[in-house]
Amino acid sequence: MANTRTRRTQAERTAQTRRAVLDATIDALVEVGFRAVTTTDVAHRARVSIGALLHHFPTKSDLLCAAVAHSFDRSVEEYREVMPRPDPSADQVDIAIELLWSMYQRPTYTAWQELWTAARTDAELAAAVVDIDRKVMAAIERGYTEMFPAEGDSRSAPVVLHLLFALFDGLAMSRSIPGYEPYPTAAVIAAVKGIVRPLVTHSREDRERNRENHELFIR
């Protein structure tokens, strides 16, 4: 029987090795934290030699900066996986907020927190983190623009999304110590939905329903 397996090209092997190393770096950031990440541990996790790792990333800084860009690629992939297909009958505000919050509970975000904290005192890492953060926000904004087409005061949409980013960043950080949850997360998310809904829905029926919901919420 003829061997039908297709031999990988050098470029494919290189790409696979790089992805394995960067995935391993993200895993290490989640499991042991920024300070404890070593190239030796990453190579072991990726099942590659130290020489192969250093060939692609000569320094730890090179590795971590590349991991920042890789975290963006993973975030976009994960976002597309969970992004629902449009359903006019579904509550779009509920879907949007639950979707965004789900992104903050994934390992990729935990790794991102580690990189963000470390970037405060590392100028090279900070430049990479800021660049990727802007790209991630822009990618999510495009998705939410599709879910909530501009109607009425279109200026409110990006502001609402930025409000959610800020709130969820803080909520996720408060839950970063295993076993400790200082705020009732479910109640906070429910309150956020009640606050945000009137800001992103525009039809007459929606406005009336949101006014009633808001009155009930503040009683």
CSV table of N, CA and C in Angstrom, one decimal, residues 25 29 38-39 43 54 60 69 72 88 91 96 114 118 143 163 165-166 170-171 176 178 191 200:
chain,number,residue,atom,x,y,z
A,25,THR,N,4.0,28.7,26.3
A,25,THR,CA,4.3,29.9,27.0
A,25,THR,C,3.0,30.4,27.7
A,29,LEU,N,2.4,30.7,31.7
A,29,LEU,CA,2.0,32.0,32.3
A,29,LEU,C,0.8,31.8,33.2
A,38,THR,N,10.2,30.0,32.6
A,38,THR,CA,11.6,29.9,32.1
A,38,THR,C,11.6,29.3,30.8
A,39,THR,N,12.6,29.6,30.0
A,39,THR,CA,12.7,29.0,28.7
A,39,THR,C,12.8,27.4,28.8
A,43,ALA,N,10.2,25.0,26.9
A,43,ALA,CA,10.7,24.0,26.0
A,43,ALA,C,10.2,22.6,26.3
A,54,LEU,N,15.5,28.4,21.3
A,54,LEU,CA,16.3,29.6,21.2
A,54,LEU,C,16.5,30.0,19.7
A,60,LYS,N,14.4,35.6,26.4
A,60,LYS,CA,13.1,35.4,27.1
A,60,LYS,C,12.2,36.6,26.7
A,69,ALA,N,1.6,38.6,21.0
A,69,ALA,CA,1.0,38.6,19.7
A,69,ALA,C,0.2,37.3,19.6
A,72,PHE,N,-3.2,37.4,21.2
A,72,PHE,CA,-4.2,38.0,20.3
A,72,PHE,C,-4.8,37.1,19.4
A,88,PRO,N,-32.6,36.9,15.6
A,88,PRO,CA,-33.4,38.1,15.9
A,88,PRO,C,-34.3,37.9,17.1
A,91,ASP,N,-32.3,37.6,23.0
A,91,ASP,CA,-32.0,38.9,23.6
A,91,ASP,C,-30.5,39.2,23.3
A,96,ALA,N,-24.6,39.3,24.2
A,96,ALA,CA,-23.4,40.1,24.0
A,96,ALA,C,-22.6,40.2,25.3
A,114,GLU,N,-1.1,38.4,33.4
A,114,GLU,CA,0.3,38.2,33.8
A,114,GLU,C,1.2,39.1,33.0
A,118,ALA,N,3.3,42.6,34.2
A,118,ALA,CA,4.8,42.6,34.0
A,118,ALA,C,5.2,43.8,33.1
A,143,GLY,N,-17.1,43.1,16.1
A,143,GLY,CA,-18.1,42.1,16.3
A,143,GLY,C,-19.3,42.7,16.9
A,163,LEU,N,-17.0,50.7,28.7
A,163,LEU,CA,-17.5,50.6,30.1
A,163,LEU,C,-17.4,49.1,30.5
A,165,PHE,N,-15.5,46.8,29.1
A,165,PHE,CA,-14.1,46.4,29.3
A,165,PHE,C,-13.6,46.7,30.6
A,166,ALA,N,-13.8,48.0,31.1
A,166,ALA,CA,-13.3,48.4,32.3
A,166,ALA,C,-13.9,47.6,33.5
A,170,GLY,N,-11.8,44.8,36.0
A,170,GLY,CA,-11.8,44.8,37.4
A,170,GLY,C,-12.4,43.6,38.1
A,171,LEU,N,-13.5,43.1,37.5
A,171,LEU,CA,-14.2,41.9,38.1
A,171,LEU,C,-13.3,40.7,37.9
A,176,SER,N,-9.0,36.7,40.6
A,176,SER,CA,-7.8,36.1,40.2
A,176,SER,C,-7.1,35.2,41.3
A,178,PRO,N,-7.4,32.2,43.5
A,178,PRO,CA,-8.2,31.0,43.5
A,178,PRO,C,-9.0,30.8,44.8
A,191,ALA,N,-26.9,43.1,37.0
A,191,ALA,CA,-27.1,44.6,37.1
A,191,ALA,C,-26.5,45.3,35.9
A,200,VAL,N,-28.2,50.6,24.4
A,200,VAL,CA,-27.9,50.0,23.1
A,200,VAL,C,-29.1,49.5,22.3
